[in-house]
Short mmCIF file of C-alpha atoms and ligand atoms in Angstrom, two decimals:
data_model
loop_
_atom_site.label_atom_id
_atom_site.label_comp_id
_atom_site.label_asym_id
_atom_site.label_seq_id
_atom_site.Cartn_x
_atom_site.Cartn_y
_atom_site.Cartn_z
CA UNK A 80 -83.48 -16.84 -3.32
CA UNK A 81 -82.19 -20.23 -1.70
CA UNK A 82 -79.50 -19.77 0.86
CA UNK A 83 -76.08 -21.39 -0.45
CA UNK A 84 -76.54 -24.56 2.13
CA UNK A 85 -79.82 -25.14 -0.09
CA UNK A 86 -78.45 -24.42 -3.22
CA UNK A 87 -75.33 -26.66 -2.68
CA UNK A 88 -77.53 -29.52 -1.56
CA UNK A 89 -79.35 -29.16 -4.39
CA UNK A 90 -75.98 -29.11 -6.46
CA UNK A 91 -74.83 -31.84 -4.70
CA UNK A 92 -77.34 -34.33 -6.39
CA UNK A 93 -76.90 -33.14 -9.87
CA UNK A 94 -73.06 -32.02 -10.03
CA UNK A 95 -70.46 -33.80 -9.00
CA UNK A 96 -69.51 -32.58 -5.85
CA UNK A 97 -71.87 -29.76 -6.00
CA UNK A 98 -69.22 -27.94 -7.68
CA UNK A 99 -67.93 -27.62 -11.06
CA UNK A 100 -64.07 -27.32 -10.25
CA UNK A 101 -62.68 -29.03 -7.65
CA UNK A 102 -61.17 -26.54 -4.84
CA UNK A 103 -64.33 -23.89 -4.87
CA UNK A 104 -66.00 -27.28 -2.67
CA UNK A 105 -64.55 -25.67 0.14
CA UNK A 106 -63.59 -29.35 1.87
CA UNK A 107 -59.63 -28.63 3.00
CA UNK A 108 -60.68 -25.29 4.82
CA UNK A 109 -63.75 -27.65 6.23
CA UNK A 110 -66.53 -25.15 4.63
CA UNK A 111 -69.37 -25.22 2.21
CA UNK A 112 -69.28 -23.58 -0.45
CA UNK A 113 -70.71 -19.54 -0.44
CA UNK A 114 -72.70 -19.47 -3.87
CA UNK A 115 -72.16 -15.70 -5.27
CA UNK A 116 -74.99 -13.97 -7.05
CA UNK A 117 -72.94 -10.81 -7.95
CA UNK A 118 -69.75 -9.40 -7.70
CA UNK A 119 -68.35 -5.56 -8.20
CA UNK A 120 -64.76 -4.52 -7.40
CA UNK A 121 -62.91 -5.88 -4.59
CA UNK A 122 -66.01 -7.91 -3.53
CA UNK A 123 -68.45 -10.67 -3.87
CA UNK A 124 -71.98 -10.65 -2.70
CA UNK A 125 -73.49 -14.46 -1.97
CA UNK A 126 -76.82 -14.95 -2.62
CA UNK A 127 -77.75 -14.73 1.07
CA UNK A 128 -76.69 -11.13 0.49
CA UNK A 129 -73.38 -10.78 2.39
CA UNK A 130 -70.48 -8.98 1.26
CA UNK A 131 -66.94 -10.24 1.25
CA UNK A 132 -64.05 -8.57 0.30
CA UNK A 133 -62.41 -11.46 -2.32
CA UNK A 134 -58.83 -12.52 -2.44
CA UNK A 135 -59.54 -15.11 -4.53
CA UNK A 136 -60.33 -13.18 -7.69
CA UNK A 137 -61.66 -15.83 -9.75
CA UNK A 138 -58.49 -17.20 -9.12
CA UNK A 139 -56.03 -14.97 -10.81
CA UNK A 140 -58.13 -12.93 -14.30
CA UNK A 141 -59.60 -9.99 -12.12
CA UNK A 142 -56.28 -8.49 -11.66
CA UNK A 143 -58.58 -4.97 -12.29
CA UNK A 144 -61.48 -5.98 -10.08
CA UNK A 145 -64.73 -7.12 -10.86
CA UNK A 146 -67.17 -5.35 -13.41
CA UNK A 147 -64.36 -2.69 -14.32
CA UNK A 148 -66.12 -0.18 -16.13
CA UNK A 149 -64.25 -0.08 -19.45
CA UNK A 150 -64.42 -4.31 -19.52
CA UNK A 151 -68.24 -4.45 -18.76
CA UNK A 152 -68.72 -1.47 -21.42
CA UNK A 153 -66.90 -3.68 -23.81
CA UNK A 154 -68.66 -6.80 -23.12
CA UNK A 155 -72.01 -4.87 -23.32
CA UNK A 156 -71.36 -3.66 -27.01
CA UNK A 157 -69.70 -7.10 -28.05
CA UNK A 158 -72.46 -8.77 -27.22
CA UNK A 159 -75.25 -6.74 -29.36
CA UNK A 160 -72.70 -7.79 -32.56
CA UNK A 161 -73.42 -11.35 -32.03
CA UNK A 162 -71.82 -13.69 -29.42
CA UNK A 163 -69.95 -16.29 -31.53
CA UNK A 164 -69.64 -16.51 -35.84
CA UNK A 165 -67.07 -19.34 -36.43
CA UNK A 166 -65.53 -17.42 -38.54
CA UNK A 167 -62.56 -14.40 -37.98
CA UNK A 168 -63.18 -11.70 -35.88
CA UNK A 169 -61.33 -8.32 -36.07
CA UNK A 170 -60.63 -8.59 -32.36
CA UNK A 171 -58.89 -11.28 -32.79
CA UNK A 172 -55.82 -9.30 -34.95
CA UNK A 173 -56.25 -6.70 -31.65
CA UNK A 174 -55.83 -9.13 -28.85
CA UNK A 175 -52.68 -11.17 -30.60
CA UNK A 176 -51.00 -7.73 -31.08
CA UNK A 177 -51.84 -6.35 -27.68
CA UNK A 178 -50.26 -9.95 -26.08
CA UNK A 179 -47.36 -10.26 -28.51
CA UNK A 180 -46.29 -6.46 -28.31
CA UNK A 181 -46.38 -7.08 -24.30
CA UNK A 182 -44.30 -10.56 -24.54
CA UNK A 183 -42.06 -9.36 -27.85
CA UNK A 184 -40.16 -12.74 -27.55
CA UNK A 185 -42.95 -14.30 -28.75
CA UNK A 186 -43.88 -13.89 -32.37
CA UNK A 187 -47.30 -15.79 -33.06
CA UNK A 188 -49.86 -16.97 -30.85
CA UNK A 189 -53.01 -18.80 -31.27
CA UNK A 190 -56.31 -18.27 -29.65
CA UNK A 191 -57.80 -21.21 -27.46
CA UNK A 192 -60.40 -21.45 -24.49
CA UNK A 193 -58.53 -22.18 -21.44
CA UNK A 194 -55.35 -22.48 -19.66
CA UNK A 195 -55.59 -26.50 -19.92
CA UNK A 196 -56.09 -26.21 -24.13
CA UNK A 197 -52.78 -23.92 -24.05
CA UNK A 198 -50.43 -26.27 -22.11
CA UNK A 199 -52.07 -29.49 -23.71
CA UNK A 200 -51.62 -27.54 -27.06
CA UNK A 201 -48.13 -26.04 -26.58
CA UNK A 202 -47.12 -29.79 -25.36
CA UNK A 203 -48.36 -31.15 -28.40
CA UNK A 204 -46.32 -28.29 -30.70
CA UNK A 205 -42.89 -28.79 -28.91
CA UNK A 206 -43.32 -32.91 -29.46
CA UNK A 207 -43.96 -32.13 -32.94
CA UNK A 208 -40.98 -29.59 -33.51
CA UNK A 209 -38.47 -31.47 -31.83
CA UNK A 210 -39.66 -35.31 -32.65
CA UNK A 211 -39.52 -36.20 -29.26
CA UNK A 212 -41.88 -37.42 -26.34
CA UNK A 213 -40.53 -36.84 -22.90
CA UNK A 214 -41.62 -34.11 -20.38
CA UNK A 215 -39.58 -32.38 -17.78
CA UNK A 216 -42.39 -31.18 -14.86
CA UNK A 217 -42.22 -30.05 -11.89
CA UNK A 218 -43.62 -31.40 -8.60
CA UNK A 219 -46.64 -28.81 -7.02
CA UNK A 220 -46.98 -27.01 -10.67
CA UNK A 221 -50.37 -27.16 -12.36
CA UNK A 222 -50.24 -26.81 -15.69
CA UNK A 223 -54.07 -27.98 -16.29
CA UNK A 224 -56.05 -31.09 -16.44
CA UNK A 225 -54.93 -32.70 -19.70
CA UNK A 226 -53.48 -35.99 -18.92
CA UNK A 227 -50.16 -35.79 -19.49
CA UNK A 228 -49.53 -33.12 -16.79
CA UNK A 229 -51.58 -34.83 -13.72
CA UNK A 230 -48.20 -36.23 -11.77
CA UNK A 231 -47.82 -34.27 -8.89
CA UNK A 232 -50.14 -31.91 -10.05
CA UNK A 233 -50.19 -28.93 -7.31
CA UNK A 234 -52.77 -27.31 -5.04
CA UNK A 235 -56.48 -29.20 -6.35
CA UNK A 236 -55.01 -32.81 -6.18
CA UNK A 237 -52.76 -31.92 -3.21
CA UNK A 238 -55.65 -30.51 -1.46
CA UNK A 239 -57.93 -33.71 -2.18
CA UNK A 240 -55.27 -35.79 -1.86
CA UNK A 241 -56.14 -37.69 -5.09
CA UNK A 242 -53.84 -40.62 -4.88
CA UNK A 243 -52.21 -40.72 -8.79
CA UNK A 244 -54.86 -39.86 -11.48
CA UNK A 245 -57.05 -42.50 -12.13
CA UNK A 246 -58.17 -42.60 -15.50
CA UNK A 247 -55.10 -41.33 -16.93
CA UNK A 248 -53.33 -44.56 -18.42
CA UNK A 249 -49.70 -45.25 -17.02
CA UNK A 250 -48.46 -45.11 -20.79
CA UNK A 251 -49.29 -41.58 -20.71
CA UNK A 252 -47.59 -40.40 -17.82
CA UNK A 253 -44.48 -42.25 -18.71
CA UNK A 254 -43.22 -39.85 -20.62
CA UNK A 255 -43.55 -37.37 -17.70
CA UNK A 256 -40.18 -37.01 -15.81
CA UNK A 257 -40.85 -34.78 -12.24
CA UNK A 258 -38.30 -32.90 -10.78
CA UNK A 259 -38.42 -30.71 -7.60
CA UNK A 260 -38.83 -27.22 -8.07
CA UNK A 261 -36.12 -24.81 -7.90
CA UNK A 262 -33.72 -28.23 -8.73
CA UNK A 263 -31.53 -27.87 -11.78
CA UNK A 264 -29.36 -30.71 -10.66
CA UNK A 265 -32.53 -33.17 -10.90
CA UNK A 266 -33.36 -31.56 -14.79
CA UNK A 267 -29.73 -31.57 -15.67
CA UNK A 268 -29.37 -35.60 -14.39
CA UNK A 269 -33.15 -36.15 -16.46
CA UNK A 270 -31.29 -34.59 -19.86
CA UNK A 271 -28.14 -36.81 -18.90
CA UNK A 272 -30.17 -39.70 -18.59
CA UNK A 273 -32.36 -38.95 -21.39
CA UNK A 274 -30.28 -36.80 -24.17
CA UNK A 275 -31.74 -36.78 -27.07
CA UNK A 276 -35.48 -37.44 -25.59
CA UNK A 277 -36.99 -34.76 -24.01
CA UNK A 278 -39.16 -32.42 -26.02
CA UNK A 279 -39.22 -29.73 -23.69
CA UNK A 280 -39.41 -28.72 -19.50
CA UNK A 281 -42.72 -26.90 -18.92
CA UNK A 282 -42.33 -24.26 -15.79
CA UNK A 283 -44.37 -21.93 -13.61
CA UNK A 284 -41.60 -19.25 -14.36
CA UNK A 285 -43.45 -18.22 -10.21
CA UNK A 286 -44.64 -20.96 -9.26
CA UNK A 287 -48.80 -20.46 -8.07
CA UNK A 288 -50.16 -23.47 -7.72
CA UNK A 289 -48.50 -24.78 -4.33
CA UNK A 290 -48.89 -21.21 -2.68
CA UNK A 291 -46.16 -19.00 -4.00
CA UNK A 292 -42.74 -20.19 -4.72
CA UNK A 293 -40.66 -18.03 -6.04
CA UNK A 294 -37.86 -18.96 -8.59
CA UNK A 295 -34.44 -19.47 -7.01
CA UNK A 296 -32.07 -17.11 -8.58
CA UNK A 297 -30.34 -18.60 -11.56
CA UNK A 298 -32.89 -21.60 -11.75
CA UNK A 299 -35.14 -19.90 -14.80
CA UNK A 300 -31.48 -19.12 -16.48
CA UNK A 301 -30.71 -22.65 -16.17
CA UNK A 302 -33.46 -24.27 -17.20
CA UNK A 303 -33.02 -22.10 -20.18
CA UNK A 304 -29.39 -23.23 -20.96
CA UNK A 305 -30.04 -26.86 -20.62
CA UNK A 306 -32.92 -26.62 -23.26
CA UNK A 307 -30.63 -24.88 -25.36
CA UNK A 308 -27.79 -27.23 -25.05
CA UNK A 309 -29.75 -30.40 -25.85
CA UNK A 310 -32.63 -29.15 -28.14
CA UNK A 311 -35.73 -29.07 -25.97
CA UNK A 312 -38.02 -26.43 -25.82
CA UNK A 313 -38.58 -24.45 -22.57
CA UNK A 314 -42.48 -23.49 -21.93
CA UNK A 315 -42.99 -20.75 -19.80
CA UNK A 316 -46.64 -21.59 -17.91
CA UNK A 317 -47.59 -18.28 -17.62
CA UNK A 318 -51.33 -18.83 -17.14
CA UNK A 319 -51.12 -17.09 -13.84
CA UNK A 320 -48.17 -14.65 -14.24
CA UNK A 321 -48.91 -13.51 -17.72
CA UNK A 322 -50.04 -9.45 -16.95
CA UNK A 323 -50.08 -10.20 -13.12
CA UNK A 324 -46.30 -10.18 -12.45
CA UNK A 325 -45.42 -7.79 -14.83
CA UNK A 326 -47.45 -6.69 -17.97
CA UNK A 327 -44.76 -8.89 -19.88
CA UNK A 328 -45.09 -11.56 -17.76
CA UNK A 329 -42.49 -13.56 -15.78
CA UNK A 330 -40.42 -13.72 -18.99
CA UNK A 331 -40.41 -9.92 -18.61
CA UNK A 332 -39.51 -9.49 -14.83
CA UNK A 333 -37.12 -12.21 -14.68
CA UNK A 334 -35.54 -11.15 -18.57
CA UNK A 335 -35.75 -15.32 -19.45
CA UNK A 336 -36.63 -16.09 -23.15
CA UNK A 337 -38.83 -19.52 -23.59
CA UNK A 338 -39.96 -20.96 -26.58
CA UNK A 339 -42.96 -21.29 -26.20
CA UNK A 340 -45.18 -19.51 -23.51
CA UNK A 341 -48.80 -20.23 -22.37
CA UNK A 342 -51.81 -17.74 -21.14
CA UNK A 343 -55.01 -17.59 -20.15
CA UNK A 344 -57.05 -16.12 -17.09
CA UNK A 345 -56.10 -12.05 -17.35
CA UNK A 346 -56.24 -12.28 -21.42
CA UNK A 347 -59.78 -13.18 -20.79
CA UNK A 348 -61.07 -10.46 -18.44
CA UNK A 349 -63.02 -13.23 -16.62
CA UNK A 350 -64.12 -14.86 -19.53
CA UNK A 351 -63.04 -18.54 -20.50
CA UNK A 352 -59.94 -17.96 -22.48
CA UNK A 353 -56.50 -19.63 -23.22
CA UNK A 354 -53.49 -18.79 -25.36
CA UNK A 355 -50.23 -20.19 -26.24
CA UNK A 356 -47.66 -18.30 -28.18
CA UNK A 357 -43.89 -18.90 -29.27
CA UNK A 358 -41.24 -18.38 -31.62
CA UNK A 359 -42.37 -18.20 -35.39
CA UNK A 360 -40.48 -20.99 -36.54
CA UNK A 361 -42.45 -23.54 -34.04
CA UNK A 362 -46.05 -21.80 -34.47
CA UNK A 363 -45.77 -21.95 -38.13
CA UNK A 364 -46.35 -25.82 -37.99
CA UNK A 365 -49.85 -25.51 -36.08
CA UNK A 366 -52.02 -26.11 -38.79
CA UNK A 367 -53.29 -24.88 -41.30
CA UNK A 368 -49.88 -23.05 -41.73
CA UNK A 369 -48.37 -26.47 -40.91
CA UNK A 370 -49.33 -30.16 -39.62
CA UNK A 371 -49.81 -30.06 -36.19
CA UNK A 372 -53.57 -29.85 -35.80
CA UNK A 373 -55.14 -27.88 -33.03
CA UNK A 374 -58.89 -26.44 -33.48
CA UNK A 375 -61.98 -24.92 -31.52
CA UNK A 376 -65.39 -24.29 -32.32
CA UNK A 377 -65.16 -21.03 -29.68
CA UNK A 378 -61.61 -20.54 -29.98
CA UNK A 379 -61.03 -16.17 -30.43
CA UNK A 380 -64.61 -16.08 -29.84
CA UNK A 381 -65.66 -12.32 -29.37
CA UNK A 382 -66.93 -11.79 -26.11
CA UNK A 383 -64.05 -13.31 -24.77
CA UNK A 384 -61.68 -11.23 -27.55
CA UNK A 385 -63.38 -7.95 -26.11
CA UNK A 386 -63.15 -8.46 -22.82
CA UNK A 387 -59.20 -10.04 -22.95
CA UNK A 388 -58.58 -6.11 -25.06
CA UNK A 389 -60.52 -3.60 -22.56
CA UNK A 390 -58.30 -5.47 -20.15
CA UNK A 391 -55.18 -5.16 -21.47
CA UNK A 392 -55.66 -1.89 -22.78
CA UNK A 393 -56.57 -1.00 -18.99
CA UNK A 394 -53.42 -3.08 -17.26
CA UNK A 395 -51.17 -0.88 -19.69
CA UNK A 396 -51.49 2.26 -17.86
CA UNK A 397 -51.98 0.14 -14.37
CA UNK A 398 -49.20 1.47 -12.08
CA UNK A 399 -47.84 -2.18 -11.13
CA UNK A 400 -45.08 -0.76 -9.01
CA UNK A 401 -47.78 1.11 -6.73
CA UNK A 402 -49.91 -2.38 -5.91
CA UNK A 403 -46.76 -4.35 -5.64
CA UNK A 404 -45.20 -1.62 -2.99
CA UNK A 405 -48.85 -1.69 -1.24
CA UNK A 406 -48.92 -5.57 -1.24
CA UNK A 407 -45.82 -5.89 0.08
CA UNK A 408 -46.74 -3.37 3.07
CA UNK A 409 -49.32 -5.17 3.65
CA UNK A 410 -47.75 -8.55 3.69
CA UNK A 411 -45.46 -7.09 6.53
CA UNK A 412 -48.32 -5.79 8.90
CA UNK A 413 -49.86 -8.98 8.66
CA UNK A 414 -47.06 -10.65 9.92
CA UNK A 415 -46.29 -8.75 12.67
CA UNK A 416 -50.60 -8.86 13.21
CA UNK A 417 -49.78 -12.77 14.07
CA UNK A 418 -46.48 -12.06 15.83
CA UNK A 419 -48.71 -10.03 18.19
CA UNK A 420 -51.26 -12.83 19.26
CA UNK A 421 -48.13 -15.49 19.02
CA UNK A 422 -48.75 -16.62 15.72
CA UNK A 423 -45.48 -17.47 13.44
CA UNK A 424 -46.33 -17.44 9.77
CA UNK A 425 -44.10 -17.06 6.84
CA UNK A 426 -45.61 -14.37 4.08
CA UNK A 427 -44.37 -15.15 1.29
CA UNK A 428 -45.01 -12.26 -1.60
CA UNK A 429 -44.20 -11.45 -4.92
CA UNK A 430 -46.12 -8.27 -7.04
CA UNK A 431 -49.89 -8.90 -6.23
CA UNK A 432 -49.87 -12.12 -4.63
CA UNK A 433 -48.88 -13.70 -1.70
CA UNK A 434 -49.54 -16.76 0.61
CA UNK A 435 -49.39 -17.30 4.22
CA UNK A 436 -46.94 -20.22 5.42
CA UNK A 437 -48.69 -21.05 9.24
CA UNK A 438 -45.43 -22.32 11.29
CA UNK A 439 -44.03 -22.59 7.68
CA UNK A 440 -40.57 -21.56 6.13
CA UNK A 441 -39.95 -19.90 2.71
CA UNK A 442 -40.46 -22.54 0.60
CA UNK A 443 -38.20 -23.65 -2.54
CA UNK A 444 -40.16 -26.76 -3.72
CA UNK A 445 -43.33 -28.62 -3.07
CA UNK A 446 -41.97 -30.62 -0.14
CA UNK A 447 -41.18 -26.68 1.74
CA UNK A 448 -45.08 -26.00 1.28
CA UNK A 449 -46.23 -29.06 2.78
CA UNK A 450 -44.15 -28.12 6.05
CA UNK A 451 -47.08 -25.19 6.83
CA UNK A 452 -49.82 -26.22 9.08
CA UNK A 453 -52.76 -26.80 7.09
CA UNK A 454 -54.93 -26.98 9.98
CA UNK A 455 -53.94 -23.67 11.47
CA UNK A 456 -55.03 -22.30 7.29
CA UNK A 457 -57.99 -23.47 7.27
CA UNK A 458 -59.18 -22.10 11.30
CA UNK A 459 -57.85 -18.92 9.64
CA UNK A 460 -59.86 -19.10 6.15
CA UNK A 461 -62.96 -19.87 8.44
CA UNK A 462 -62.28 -16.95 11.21
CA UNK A 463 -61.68 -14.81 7.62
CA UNK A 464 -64.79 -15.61 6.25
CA UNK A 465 -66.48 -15.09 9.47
CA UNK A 466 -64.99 -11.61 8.96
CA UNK A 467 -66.39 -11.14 5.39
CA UNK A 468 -63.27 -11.90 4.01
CA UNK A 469 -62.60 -14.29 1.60
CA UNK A 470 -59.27 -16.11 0.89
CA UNK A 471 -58.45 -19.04 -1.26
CA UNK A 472 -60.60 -21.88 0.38
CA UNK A 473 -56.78 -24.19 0.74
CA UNK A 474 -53.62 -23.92 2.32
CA UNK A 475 -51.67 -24.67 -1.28
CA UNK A 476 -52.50 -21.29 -3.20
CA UNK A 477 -52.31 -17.53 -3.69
CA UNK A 478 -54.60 -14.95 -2.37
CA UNK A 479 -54.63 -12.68 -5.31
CA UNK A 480 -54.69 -8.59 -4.91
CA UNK A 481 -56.33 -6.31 -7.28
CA UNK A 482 -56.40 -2.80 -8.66
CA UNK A 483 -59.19 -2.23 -6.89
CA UNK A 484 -58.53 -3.12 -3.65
CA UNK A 485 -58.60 -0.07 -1.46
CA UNK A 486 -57.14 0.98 1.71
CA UNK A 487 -59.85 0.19 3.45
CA UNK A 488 -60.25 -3.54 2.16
CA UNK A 489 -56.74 -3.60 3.42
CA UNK A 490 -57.20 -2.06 6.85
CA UNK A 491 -60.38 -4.37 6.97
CA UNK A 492 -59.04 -6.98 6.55
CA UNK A 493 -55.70 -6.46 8.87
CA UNK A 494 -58.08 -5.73 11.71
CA UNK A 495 -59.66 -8.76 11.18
CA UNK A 496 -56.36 -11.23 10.57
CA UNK A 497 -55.39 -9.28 14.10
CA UNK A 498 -58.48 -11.11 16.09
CA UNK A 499 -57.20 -14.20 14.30
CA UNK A 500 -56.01 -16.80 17.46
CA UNK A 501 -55.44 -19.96 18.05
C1 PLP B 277 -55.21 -22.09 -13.94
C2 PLP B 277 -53.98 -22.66 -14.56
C3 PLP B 277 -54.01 -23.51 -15.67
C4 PLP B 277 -55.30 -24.06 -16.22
O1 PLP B 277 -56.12 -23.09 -16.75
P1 PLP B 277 -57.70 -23.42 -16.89
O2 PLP B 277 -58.23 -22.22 -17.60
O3 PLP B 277 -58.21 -23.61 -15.52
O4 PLP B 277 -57.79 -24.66 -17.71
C5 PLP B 277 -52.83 -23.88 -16.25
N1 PLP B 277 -51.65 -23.45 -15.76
C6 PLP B 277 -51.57 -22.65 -14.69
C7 PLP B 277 -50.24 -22.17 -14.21
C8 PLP B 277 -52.73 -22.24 -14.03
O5 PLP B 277 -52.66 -21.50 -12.93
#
């Protein structure tokens, strides 16, 4: 097999940037690319035949490891049935209840195929239900690539340092108003200024996509009452946090109620997936039930349906508490690994993820983040590697945990963060 040097020379030419999502390039940590040919548990084998243990995770939907028995068992007899009929699928009725009975604020959802469909979707509903255009954001969250959402767009752009969005007419982003995170004066001057023309403030409820930021106390809440008090809709982004923070989500651990709330990576099981799901009275108008149109030629399509259930139905008798306790634990030796060879990091850690802050402080917003040494982050992502480790190839995201990490991932990969120096 060609090494991944050959194979991402050879991508190079014939995919834009050799890759076919921006961040797995590698370029902010310096690297190439490490192609994977297989993956099983807490690891990844490239195709040179090297195994890393992987904090990456596929970047958040392997919360149970890779090739979990029950999920691969499930794929294997959904795919003998047929892999896609454009028509309804029983699974369909299964995954809806299994997502709606975890989230019970949320009455109806609708199937799509990613985490960018959902938020571009769920956008689209709360402009229709309320009859209004404006956006609240906020500065470092990534809500997708739809156009309306690429100001200040978090970790991909950050890391590339994409000056504004070409392509992505100014008309468009207009309507976008940013605010910093963890800032409820900024939202609350935005509805001031703006009363009656906001159609809703899309969140991270924990914010993923700068590193981890965790929600100020009382900021969720008041998000919440402001949309209340001048008829916006609050949209959780829960594309991340959905069944990672809690198997109800953010909206469960933190006890906030949104509107409208939008999935994808876990509800897949590593297949391409998206959902968004709200209160009946606003899902009612997606069409055909009502007028605002939304479709998908894949959309609930049965591999994906089967592999989002065996998932779920797995997560549900997950012990949460255990990996968050473990995390945590581990979150704490690795600091004090650094404080040993005179390295100050901030850890910052909530239920099974967590990101390392090089010289940094615990962040509240987007402009905290960007205080960490991104050079020190990427010497450690390449000593890491070195080590057969593998963490998020930029400075601006989560490493993500899993069920199946073991102790001895977790002792591995200590020993390793403690020959880490600089
Ligand atoms: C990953 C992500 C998305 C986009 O999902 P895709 O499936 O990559 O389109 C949207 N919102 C958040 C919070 C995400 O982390």
């Amino acid at each position: 097999m060609p090494t991944s040097h050959e194979l991402f020379l050879e991508a190079s030419k014939i995919i834009p940037g050799g890759v076919n999502s921006p961040v797995r390039a590698c370029r902010s940590v310096g690297c190439e690319p490490l192609f994977i040919a297989s993956a099983k548990g807490s690891k990844v084998t490239t195709v040179e035949g090297k195994e890393y243990i992987d904090f990456v995770e596929s970047w958040g939907p392997m919360l149970l490891g890779h090739c979990h028995p029950e999920v691969s068992s499930a794929l294997h007899t959904a795919v003998d049935l047929g892999t896609s009929y454009g028509a309804p699928c029983p699974n369909e009725v299964v995954l809806a209840k299994l997502i709606l009975e975890a989230m019970p604020n949320m009455e109806m959802v609708r199937m799509v195929n990613s985490g960018t469909e959902a938020t571009m979707s769920a956008l689209r509903l709360a402009r229709a239900c309320t009859k209004r255009n404006k956006l609240i954001k906020f500065e470092g969250c990534y809500h997708g690539h739809a156009d309306a959402f690429l100001a200040s767009a978090g970790s991909g752009v950050a890391t590339l340092s994409i000056p504004g969005t070409p392509g992505v007419p100014d008309v468009v982003v207009a309507d976008t108003l940013l605010a910093a995170y963890n800032d409820l004066d900024a939202v609350k001057a935005h509805f001031e200024k703006n009363p009656k023309d906001i159609a809703a403030i899309i969140v991270e409820p924990m914010a993923g996509n700068m590193g981890l930021v965790k929600p100020a106390k009382g900021f969720l809440e008041g998000l919440r009452e402001l949309c209340t008090k001048y008829g916006a809709l609050l949209i959780f982004d829960e594309v991340i946090t959905g069944f990672r923070l809690d198997f109800g989500g953010a909206q469960k651990r933190y006890n906030v109620k949104p509107d409208l709330t939008t999935l994808g990576k876990i509800i897949g099981g590593g297949l391409p997936v998206g959902a968004y799901a709200g209160k009946r009275e606003y899902m009612s108008q997606i069409a055909p039930s009502g007028n605002v149109y939304q479709a998908g030629t894949l959309s609930g399509n049965p591999l994906a349906m089967a592999a989002g259930i065996a998932t779920l139905n797995v997560l549900k008798k997950s012990d949460y508490n255990a990996l968050e306790s473990r995390v945590k634990r581990f979150c704490e030796e690795l600091t004090a690994a650094f404080k040993a060879n005179g390295i100050t990091a901030f850890i910052n850690s909530e239920a099974s993820m967590f990101t390392i802050f090089f010289e940094g402080i615990e962040p509240q917003n987007f402009s905290d983040v960007k205080k960490a040494s991104t050079e020190i982050y990427s010497k450690f992502y390449q000593h890491m590697r070195n080590e057969g480790i593998l963490l998020a190839p930029s400075a601006f995201e989560v490493a993500m945990v899993s069920f199946a990490h073991s102790e001895a991932d977790f002792e591995k990969t200590l020993q390793a963060a403690s020959r880490f120096k600089i």
